[in-house]
Amino acid sequence: MKDLFMYFIHPVFISILLLLLGVFFRFNRKKKNAWLSFSLAAVLFFSVSTSFLPNYLIRQLEITYPVCEPGQLTLSDEPIPIIVLGAGYGHNEALPPLNRLNTTTLGRLVEAVRIYQQLPNAKVAGSAGLIYQKISQAQAIAEGALALGVSPSDTLQIRGALNTWEEAGKCAARFGKGSRVVIATDAIHMPRAMMLFEAKGLQPIAAPTNHLIKTEISLTLFDFLPSTASLRKTELVMHEYLGMLWAKWVLL
């Protein structure tokens, strides 16, 4: 339902509708209405297919939480699980464990292992369920953690969840409400993840990674040219903002 809704409000889809509406007006000799439709379609398309607007919106999400510094965390006797939120994998026995993870999941795992190496009494927990594969994504992430040197005794699996809301619920059931957990996920996804984990009664600690905006935003000539990369960024940032609205209106 949510994916279908996002399709129909996608700016490119709306731009096409405006173009068709403009053609309709033009054939019916309503030149002012046609000009307005064509102009709105052009403005909307260039806004989302050039880099300035999507980069700005992504930046606002990514600066919400700073990079996790393990030395600044308050230590306790209880192990602190570092939850690697799932983002995709492909189970292929011919490939080594790290190569089975897609680049997004791998980036999250690498950040989790970095924190694990600096945080005493920590665990690395793979998360997410079975998605048309022989093993769960949680297991695939755990196998990747072992390949990066995480001790088998420090490797956990949170199976069964198919989205962030379910992952938060599984973690609350596994570790108990009020527990501290480190969340390793994309910086753009972190505000929504923190919202959902807090709603489940946990005390999440943000460990953002896979930043899309790595330097200060500066405009060049190419920033005013449409590109598929900018369209992809628009899709990602729309997914997050709409996901937060969905969480507030439907889930919470």
PDB file of C-alpha atoms in Angstrom:
ATOM      1  CA  MET A   1       0.000   0.000   0.000  1.00  0.00           C
ATOM      2  CA  LYS A   2       2.732   2.436   0.977  1.00  0.00           C
ATOM      3  CA  ASP A   3       4.817   1.582  -2.110  1.00  0.00           C
ATOM      4  CA  LEU A   4       1.807   2.128  -4.377  1.00  0.00           C
ATOM      5  CA  PHE A   5       1.117   5.485  -2.739  1.00  0.00           C
ATOM      6  CA  MET A   6       4.745   6.532  -3.224  1.00  0.00           C
ATOM      7  CA  TYR A   7       4.563   5.607  -6.907  1.00  0.00           C
ATOM      8  CA  PHE A   8       1.590   7.864  -7.578  1.00  0.00           C
ATOM      9  CA  ILE A   9       3.091  10.859  -5.764  1.00  0.00           C
ATOM     10  CA  HIS A  10       6.526  10.483  -7.347  1.00  0.00           C
ATOM     11  CA  PRO A  11       7.506  13.842  -8.907  1.00  0.00           C
ATOM     12  CA  VAL A  12       8.365  12.251 -12.258  1.00  0.00           C
ATOM     13  CA  PHE A  13       4.940  10.598 -12.421  1.00  0.00           C
ATOM     14  CA  ILE A  14       3.283  13.912 -11.560  1.00  0.00           C
ATOM     15  CA  SER A  15       5.424  15.679 -14.194  1.00  0.00           C
ATOM     16  CA  ILE A  16       4.194  13.244 -16.847  1.00  0.00           C
ATOM     17  CA  LEU A  17       0.592  13.833 -15.784  1.00  0.00           C
ATOM     18  CA  LEU A  18       1.128  17.582 -16.046  1.00  0.00           C
ATOM     19  CA  LEU A  19       2.619  17.160 -19.530  1.00  0.00           C
ATOM     20  CA  LEU A  20      -0.385  15.098 -20.631  1.00  0.00           C
ATOM     21  CA  LEU A  21      -2.692  17.664 -19.100  1.00  0.00           C
ATOM     22  CA  GLY A  22      -0.858  20.373 -21.030  1.00  0.00           C
ATOM     23  CA  VAL A  23      -1.316  18.446 -24.268  1.00  0.00           C
ATOM     24  CA  PHE A  24      -5.022  18.105 -23.482  1.00  0.00           C
ATOM     25  CA  PHE A  25      -5.358  21.838 -22.899  1.00  0.00           C
ATOM     26  CA  ARG A  26      -3.356  22.603 -26.058  1.00  0.00           C
ATOM     27  CA  PHE A  27      -5.644  20.516 -28.252  1.00  0.00           C
ATOM     28  CA  ASN A  28      -8.631  22.211 -26.675  1.00  0.00           C
ATOM     29  CA  ARG A  29      -7.105  25.620 -27.444  1.00  0.00           C
ATOM     30  CA  LYS A  30      -6.688  26.606 -23.821  1.00  0.00           C
ATOM     31  CA  LYS A  31      -3.233  28.060 -24.322  1.00  0.00           C
ATOM     32  CA  LYS A  32      -2.853  29.661 -20.883  1.00  0.00           C
ATOM     33  CA  ASN A  33      -3.748  26.432 -19.094  1.00  0.00           C
ATOM     34  CA  ALA A  34      -1.464  24.472 -21.403  1.00  0.00           C
ATOM     35  CA  TRP A  35       1.435  26.864 -20.774  1.00  0.00           C
ATOM     36  CA  LEU A  36       0.880  26.617 -17.020  1.00  0.00           C
ATOM     37  CA  SER A  37       0.834  22.800 -17.100  1.00  0.00           C
ATOM     38  CA  PHE A  38       3.980  22.616 -19.219  1.00  0.00           C
ATOM     39  CA  SER A  39       5.756  25.117 -16.965  1.00  0.00           C
ATOM     40  CA  LEU A  40       4.821  23.270 -13.769  1.00  0.00           C
ATOM     41  CA  ALA A  41       5.966  19.975 -15.290  1.00  0.00           C
ATOM     42  CA  ALA A  42       9.327  21.471 -16.256  1.00  0.00           C
ATOM     43  CA  VAL A  43       9.908  23.129 -12.874  1.00  0.00           C
ATOM     44  CA  LEU A  44       8.961  19.987 -10.958  1.00  0.00           C
ATOM     45  CA  PHE A  45      11.090  17.724 -13.131  1.00  0.00           C
ATOM     46  CA  PHE A  46      14.183  19.914 -12.956  1.00  0.00           C
ATOM     47  CA  SER A  47      13.767  20.361  -9.191  1.00  0.00           C
ATOM     48  CA  VAL A  48      13.987  16.630  -8.537  1.00  0.00           C
ATOM     49  CA  SER A  49      16.353  15.584 -11.341  1.00  0.00           C
ATOM     50  CA  THR A  50      19.098  18.113 -10.557  1.00  0.00           C
ATOM     51  CA  SER A  51      21.199  17.752  -7.448  1.00  0.00           C
ATOM     52  CA  PHE A  52      20.552  20.849  -5.324  1.00  0.00           C
ATOM     53  CA  LEU A  53      17.129  20.014  -3.826  1.00  0.00           C
ATOM     54  CA  PRO A  54      17.682  16.277  -3.129  1.00  0.00           C
ATOM     55  CA  ASN A  55      21.178  16.985  -1.754  1.00  0.00           C
ATOM     56  CA  TYR A  56      19.806  19.647   0.581  1.00  0.00           C
ATOM     57  CA  LEU A  57      16.991  17.413   1.862  1.00  0.00           C
ATOM     58  CA  ILE A  58      19.341  14.466   2.334  1.00  0.00           C
ATOM     59  CA  ARG A  59      21.787  16.677   4.205  1.00  0.00           C
ATOM     60  CA  GLN A  60      19.072  17.697   6.666  1.00  0.00           C
ATOM     61  CA  LEU A  61      18.471  14.044   7.532  1.00  0.00           C
ATOM     62  CA  GLU A  62      22.120  13.016   7.649  1.00  0.00           C
ATOM     63  CA  ILE A  63      23.233  15.759  10.070  1.00  0.00           C
ATOM     64  CA  THR A  64      20.576  14.818  12.620  1.00  0.00           C
ATOM     65  CA  TYR A  65      22.901  12.333  14.362  1.00  0.00           C
ATOM     66  CA  PRO A  66      26.707  12.548  14.503  1.00  0.00           C
ATOM     67  CA  VAL A  67      29.049   9.637  13.841  1.00  0.00           C
ATOM     68  CA  CYS A  68      29.149   7.285  16.828  1.00  0.00           C
ATOM     69  CA  GLU A  69      32.232   7.604  19.024  1.00  0.00           C
ATOM     70  CA  PRO A  70      32.444   4.447  21.182  1.00  0.00           C
ATOM     71  CA  GLY A  71      34.741   6.137  23.718  1.00  0.00           C
ATOM     72  CA  GLN A  72      31.964   8.566  24.625  1.00  0.00           C
ATOM     73  CA  LEU A  73      29.431   5.859  25.478  1.00  0.00           C
ATOM     74  CA  THR A  74      28.741   5.077  29.114  1.00  0.00           C
ATOM     75  CA  LEU A  75      29.861   1.528  29.841  1.00  0.00           C
ATOM     76  CA  SER A  76      27.816  -0.968  31.831  1.00  0.00           C
ATOM     77  CA  ASP A  77      27.997  -4.578  32.928  1.00  0.00           C
ATOM     78  CA  GLU A  78      25.281  -5.505  30.436  1.00  0.00           C
ATOM     79  CA  PRO A  79      26.484  -6.290  26.883  1.00  0.00           C
ATOM     80  CA  ILE A  80      25.509  -3.607  24.384  1.00  0.00           C
ATOM     81  CA  PRO A  81      24.167  -5.122  21.154  1.00  0.00           C
ATOM     82  CA  ILE A  82      25.065  -3.323  17.926  1.00  0.00           C
ATOM     83  CA  ILE A  83      22.120  -3.924  15.591  1.00  0.00           C
ATOM     84  CA  VAL A  84      22.975  -4.060  11.887  1.00  0.00           C
ATOM     85  CA  LEU A  85      19.708  -3.280  10.127  1.00  0.00           C
ATOM     86  CA  GLY A  86      19.238  -5.366   6.999  1.00  0.00           C
ATOM     87  CA  ALA A  87      19.273  -3.744   3.558  1.00  0.00           C
ATOM     88  CA  GLY A  88      19.674  -6.656   1.150  1.00  0.00           C
ATOM     89  CA  TYR A  89      21.794  -9.720   0.402  1.00  0.00           C
ATOM     90  CA  GLY A  90      22.049 -12.643  -1.971  1.00  0.00           C
ATOM     91  CA  HIS A  91      22.846 -16.135  -0.751  1.00  0.00           C
ATOM     92  CA  ASN A  92      25.339 -17.775  -3.088  1.00  0.00           C
ATOM     93  CA  GLU A  93      27.570 -20.536  -1.745  1.00  0.00           C
ATOM     94  CA  ALA A  94      30.183 -19.744  -4.398  1.00  0.00           C
ATOM     95  CA  LEU A  95      30.696 -16.267  -2.913  1.00  0.00           C
ATOM     96  CA  PRO A  96      32.484 -15.423   0.349  1.00  0.00           C
ATOM     97  CA  PRO A  97      30.213 -14.141   3.155  1.00  0.00           C
ATOM     98  CA  LEU A  98      31.029 -10.451   2.714  1.00  0.00           C
ATOM     99  CA  ASN A  99      30.356 -10.613  -1.013  1.00  0.00           C
ATOM    100  CA  ARG A 100      26.858 -11.948  -0.361  1.00  0.00           C
ATOM    101  CA  LEU A 101      25.847  -8.671   1.296  1.00  0.00           C
ATOM    102  CA  ASN A 102      24.864  -5.739  -0.874  1.00  0.00           C
ATOM    103  CA  THR A 103      26.946  -2.588  -0.523  1.00  0.00           C
ATOM    104  CA  THR A 104      24.449  -0.892   1.798  1.00  0.00           C
ATOM    105  CA  THR A 105      24.302  -3.789   4.254  1.00  0.00           C
ATOM    106  CA  LEU A 106      28.076  -4.209   4.058  1.00  0.00           C
ATOM    107  CA  GLY A 107      28.620  -0.553   4.918  1.00  0.00           C
ATOM    108  CA  ARG A 108      26.387  -0.913   7.972  1.00  0.00           C
ATOM    109  CA  LEU A 109      28.216  -4.055   9.070  1.00  0.00           C
ATOM    110  CA  VAL A 110      31.635  -2.431   8.707  1.00  0.00           C
ATOM    111  CA  GLU A 111      30.501   0.460  10.924  1.00  0.00           C
ATOM    112  CA  ALA A 112      29.152  -1.993  13.497  1.00  0.00           C
ATOM    113  CA  VAL A 113      32.453  -3.882  13.578  1.00  0.00           C
ATOM    114  CA  ARG A 114      34.381  -0.603  13.952  1.00  0.00           C
ATOM    115  CA  ILE A 115      32.343   0.206  17.052  1.00  0.00           C
ATOM    116  CA  TYR A 116      32.558  -3.383  18.307  1.00  0.00           C
ATOM    117  CA  GLN A 117      36.356  -3.251  18.208  1.00  0.00           C
ATOM    118  CA  GLN A 118      36.384  -0.137  20.411  1.00  0.00           C
ATOM    119  CA  LEU A 119      33.515  -0.922  22.758  1.00  0.00           C
ATOM    120  CA  PRO A 120      34.144  -3.429  25.548  1.00  0.00           C
ATOM    121  CA  ASN A 121      31.417  -5.971  26.197  1.00  0.00           C
ATOM    122  CA  ALA A 122      29.661  -5.397  22.872  1.00  0.00           C
ATOM    123  CA  LYS A 123      27.825  -7.800  20.572  1.00  0.00           C
ATOM    124  CA  VAL A 124      27.147  -7.574  16.833  1.00  0.00           C
ATOM    125  CA  ALA A 125      23.596  -8.546  15.917  1.00  0.00           C
ATOM    126  CA  GLY A 126      22.495  -9.195  12.354  1.00  0.00           C
ATOM    127  CA  SER A 127      18.873  -8.287  11.756  1.00  0.00           C
ATOM    128  CA  ALA A 128      16.061  -9.023   9.253  1.00  0.00           C
ATOM    129  CA  GLY A 129      14.287 -12.109   8.049  1.00  0.00           C
ATOM    130  CA  LEU A 130      14.117 -14.506   5.146  1.00  0.00           C
ATOM    131  CA  ILE A 131      13.667 -12.757   1.779  1.00  0.00           C
ATOM    132  CA  TYR A 132      13.439 -15.395  -0.970  1.00  0.00           C
ATOM    133  CA  GLN A 133      16.762 -16.870   0.149  1.00  0.00           C
ATOM    134  CA  LYS A 134      17.903 -20.093   1.803  1.00  0.00           C
ATOM    135  CA  ILE A 135      19.065 -18.284   4.940  1.00  0.00           C
ATOM    136  CA  SER A 136      17.816 -15.202   6.764  1.00  0.00           C
ATOM    137  CA  GLN A 137      19.447 -11.848   6.273  1.00  0.00           C
ATOM    138  CA  ALA A 138      20.288 -11.895   9.977  1.00  0.00           C
ATOM    139  CA  GLN A 139      22.360 -15.037   9.417  1.00  0.00           C
ATOM    140  CA  ALA A 140      24.026 -13.572   6.323  1.00  0.00           C
ATOM    141  CA  ILE A 141      25.058 -10.497   8.321  1.00  0.00           C
ATOM    142  CA  ALA A 142      26.285 -12.674  11.210  1.00  0.00           C
ATOM    143  CA  GLU A 143      28.420 -14.707   8.819  1.00  0.00           C
ATOM    144  CA  GLY A 144      29.831 -11.473   7.444  1.00  0.00           C
ATOM    145  CA  ALA A 145      30.656 -10.336  10.983  1.00  0.00           C
ATOM    146  CA  LEU A 146      32.574 -13.558  11.587  1.00  0.00           C
ATOM    147  CA  ALA A 147      34.523 -12.943   8.372  1.00  0.00           C
ATOM    148  CA  LEU A 148      35.511  -9.516   9.748  1.00  0.00           C
ATOM    149  CA  GLY A 149      36.889 -11.036  12.929  1.00  0.00           C
ATOM    150  CA  VAL A 150      33.960 -10.793  15.326  1.00  0.00           C
ATOM    151  CA  SER A 151      34.045 -13.606  17.869  1.00  0.00           C
ATOM    152  CA  PRO A 152      31.318 -16.258  17.423  1.00  0.00           C
ATOM    153  CA  SER A 153      30.315 -15.699  21.046  1.00  0.00           C
ATOM    154  CA  ASP A 154      29.760 -12.012  20.266  1.00  0.00           C
ATOM    155  CA  THR A 155      27.569 -12.624  17.226  1.00  0.00           C
ATOM    156  CA  LEU A 156      23.765 -12.530  17.492  1.00  0.00           C
ATOM    157  CA  GLN A 157      20.872 -12.925  15.072  1.00  0.00           C
ATOM    158  CA  ILE A 158      17.532 -11.101  15.190  1.00  0.00           C
ATOM    159  CA  ARG A 159      15.437 -13.066  12.706  1.00  0.00           C
ATOM    160  CA  GLY A 160      11.973 -12.670  11.263  1.00  0.00           C
ATOM    161  CA  ALA A 161      11.622  -8.907  10.733  1.00  0.00           C
ATOM    162  CA  LEU A 162      10.812  -7.584   7.269  1.00  0.00           C
ATOM    163  CA  ASN A 163      11.053  -3.834   7.934  1.00  0.00           C
ATOM    164  CA  THR A 164      12.479  -1.373  10.461  1.00  0.00           C
ATOM    165  CA  TRP A 165       9.313  -1.311  12.581  1.00  0.00           C
ATOM    166  CA  GLU A 166       9.409  -5.087  12.931  1.00  0.00           C
ATOM    167  CA  GLU A 167      13.154  -5.011  13.620  1.00  0.00           C
ATOM    168  CA  ALA A 168      12.535  -2.596  16.492  1.00  0.00           C
ATOM    169  CA  GLY A 169       9.837  -4.889  17.870  1.00  0.00           C
ATOM    170  CA  LYS A 170      12.061  -7.967  17.627  1.00  0.00           C
ATOM    171  CA  CYS A 171      14.870  -6.150  19.440  1.00  0.00           C
ATOM    172  CA  ALA A 172      12.525  -4.988  22.202  1.00  0.00           C
ATOM    173  CA  ALA A 173      11.312  -8.559  22.678  1.00  0.00           C
ATOM    174  CA  ARG A 174      14.875  -9.936  22.637  1.00  0.00           C
ATOM    175  CA  PHE A 175      16.623  -7.436  24.902  1.00  0.00           C
ATOM    176  CA  GLY A 176      13.735  -5.948  26.886  1.00  0.00           C
ATOM    177  CA  LYS A 177      12.258  -2.471  26.959  1.00  0.00           C
ATOM    178  CA  GLY A 178      14.605   0.159  28.322  1.00  0.00           C
ATOM    179  CA  SER A 179      17.655  -1.640  26.932  1.00  0.00           C
ATOM    180  CA  ARG A 180      20.437   0.285  25.222  1.00  0.00           C
ATOM    181  CA  VAL A 181      21.133  -0.793  21.659  1.00  0.00           C
ATOM    182  CA  VAL A 182      23.398   0.714  19.031  1.00  0.00           C
ATOM    183  CA  ILE A 183      21.701   1.084  15.647  1.00  0.00           C
ATOM    184  CA  ALA A 184      23.980   0.791  12.598  1.00  0.00           C
ATOM    185  CA  THR A 185      22.146   2.040   9.531  1.00  0.00           C
ATOM    186  CA  ASP A 186      22.400   4.623   6.755  1.00  0.00           C
ATOM    187  CA  ALA A 187      22.636   8.231   7.926  1.00  0.00           C
ATOM    188  CA  ILE A 188      19.625   9.130   5.781  1.00  0.00           C
ATOM    189  CA  HIS A 189      17.599   6.340   7.418  1.00  0.00           C
ATOM    190  CA  MET A 190      18.753   7.030  10.981  1.00  0.00           C
ATOM    191  CA  PRO A 191      16.055   9.578  12.044  1.00  0.00           C
ATOM    192  CA  ARG A 192      13.274   7.144  11.125  1.00  0.00           C
ATOM    193  CA  ALA A 193      15.063   4.182  12.714  1.00  0.00           C
ATOM    194  CA  MET A 194      15.619   6.081  15.975  1.00  0.00           C
ATOM    195  CA  MET A 195      11.963   7.131  16.037  1.00  0.00           C
ATOM    196  CA  LEU A 196      10.759   3.556  15.644  1.00  0.00           C
ATOM    197  CA  PHE A 197      13.181   2.024  18.143  1.00  0.00           C
ATOM    198  CA  GLU A 198      12.314   4.656  20.736  1.00  0.00           C
ATOM    199  CA  ALA A 199       8.617   3.980  20.135  1.00  0.00           C
ATOM    200  CA  LYS A 200       9.243   0.346  21.084  1.00  0.00           C
ATOM    201  CA  GLY A 201      10.641   1.438  24.435  1.00  0.00           C
ATOM    202  CA  LEU A 202      14.339   0.949  23.692  1.00  0.00           C
ATOM    203  CA  GLN A 203      17.180   3.399  24.274  1.00  0.00           C
ATOM    204  CA  PRO A 204      18.821   3.448  20.831  1.00  0.00           C
ATOM    205  CA  ILE A 205      22.246   4.927  20.201  1.00  0.00           C
ATOM    206  CA  ALA A 206      22.757   6.175  16.641  1.00  0.00           C
ATOM    207  CA  ALA A 207      25.636   4.834  14.561  1.00  0.00           C
ATOM    208  CA  PRO A 208      25.006   6.426  11.145  1.00  0.00           C
ATOM    209  CA  THR A 209      27.006   5.310   8.125  1.00  0.00           C
ATOM    210  CA  ASN A 210      26.834   5.196   4.308  1.00  0.00           C
ATOM    211  CA  HIS A 211      26.550   8.984   4.152  1.00  0.00           C
ATOM    212  CA  LEU A 212      25.421  10.181   0.727  1.00  0.00           C
ATOM    213  CA  ILE A 213      26.586  13.771   1.293  1.00  0.00           C
ATOM    214  CA  LYS A 214      30.213  13.455   2.366  1.00  0.00           C
ATOM    215  CA  THR A 215      31.368  17.062   1.855  1.00  0.00           C
ATOM    216  CA  GLU A 216      29.881  20.529   2.114  1.00  0.00           C
ATOM    217  CA  ILE A 217      27.348  21.212  -0.621  1.00  0.00           C
ATOM    218  CA  SER A 218      28.832  23.472  -3.312  1.00  0.00           C
ATOM    219  CA  LEU A 219      27.169  24.271  -6.608  1.00  0.00           C
ATOM    220  CA  THR A 220      28.800  23.679  -9.973  1.00  0.00           C
ATOM    221  CA  LEU A 221      27.496  23.819 -13.520  1.00  0.00           C
ATOM    222  CA  PHE A 222      26.761  20.086 -13.469  1.00  0.00           C
ATOM    223  CA  ASP A 223      24.443  20.543 -10.479  1.00  0.00           C
ATOM    224  CA  PHE A 224      21.976  22.279 -12.797  1.00  0.00           C
ATOM    225  CA  LEU A 225      21.872  19.381 -15.270  1.00  0.00           C
ATOM    226  CA  PRO A 226      19.358  16.519 -14.850  1.00  0.00           C
ATOM    227  CA  SER A 227      20.819  13.126 -13.978  1.00  0.00           C
ATOM    228  CA  THR A 228      19.632   9.672 -12.993  1.00  0.00           C
ATOM    229  CA  ALA A 229      21.799   9.928  -9.858  1.00  0.00           C
ATOM    230  CA  SER A 230      19.804  12.941  -8.680  1.00  0.00           C
ATOM    231  CA  LEU A 231      16.548  11.156  -9.424  1.00  0.00           C
ATOM    232  CA  ARG A 232      17.731   8.226  -7.329  1.00  0.00           C
ATOM    233  CA  LYS A 233      18.557  10.593  -4.455  1.00  0.00           C
ATOM    234  CA  THR A 234      15.083  12.082  -4.753  1.00  0.00           C
ATOM    235  CA  GLU A 235      13.562   8.603  -4.446  1.00  0.00           C
ATOM    236  CA  LEU A 236      15.663   7.851  -1.363  1.00  0.00           C
ATOM    237  CA  VAL A 237      14.838  11.078   0.437  1.00  0.00           C
ATOM    238  CA  MET A 238      11.133  10.777  -0.440  1.00  0.00           C
ATOM    239  CA  HIS A 239      11.159   7.238   0.944  1.00  0.00           C
ATOM    240  CA  GLU A 240      12.497   8.489   4.274  1.00  0.00           C
ATOM    241  CA  TYR A 241      10.277  11.541   4.690  1.00  0.00           C
ATOM    242  CA  LEU A 242       7.160   9.616   3.682  1.00  0.00           C
ATOM    243  CA  GLY A 243       8.274   6.726   5.892  1.00  0.00           C
ATOM    244  CA  MET A 244       8.405   9.075   8.871  1.00  0.00           C
ATOM    245  CA  LEU A 245       4.936  10.410   8.065  1.00  0.00           C
ATOM    246  CA  TRP A 246       3.652   6.836   7.708  1.00  0.00           C
ATOM    247  CA  ALA A 247       5.170   5.959  11.073  1.00  0.00           C
ATOM    248  CA  LYS A 248       3.572   8.953  12.822  1.00  0.00           C
ATOM    249  CA  TRP A 249       0.132   8.544  11.239  1.00  0.00           C
ATOM    250  CA  VAL A 250      -0.179   4.754  11.024  1.00  0.00           C
ATOM    251  CA  LEU A 251       2.319   2.948  13.260  1.00  0.00           C
ATOM    252  CA  LEU A 252       2.732   5.165  16.321  1.00  0.00           C
TER     253      LEU A 252
END
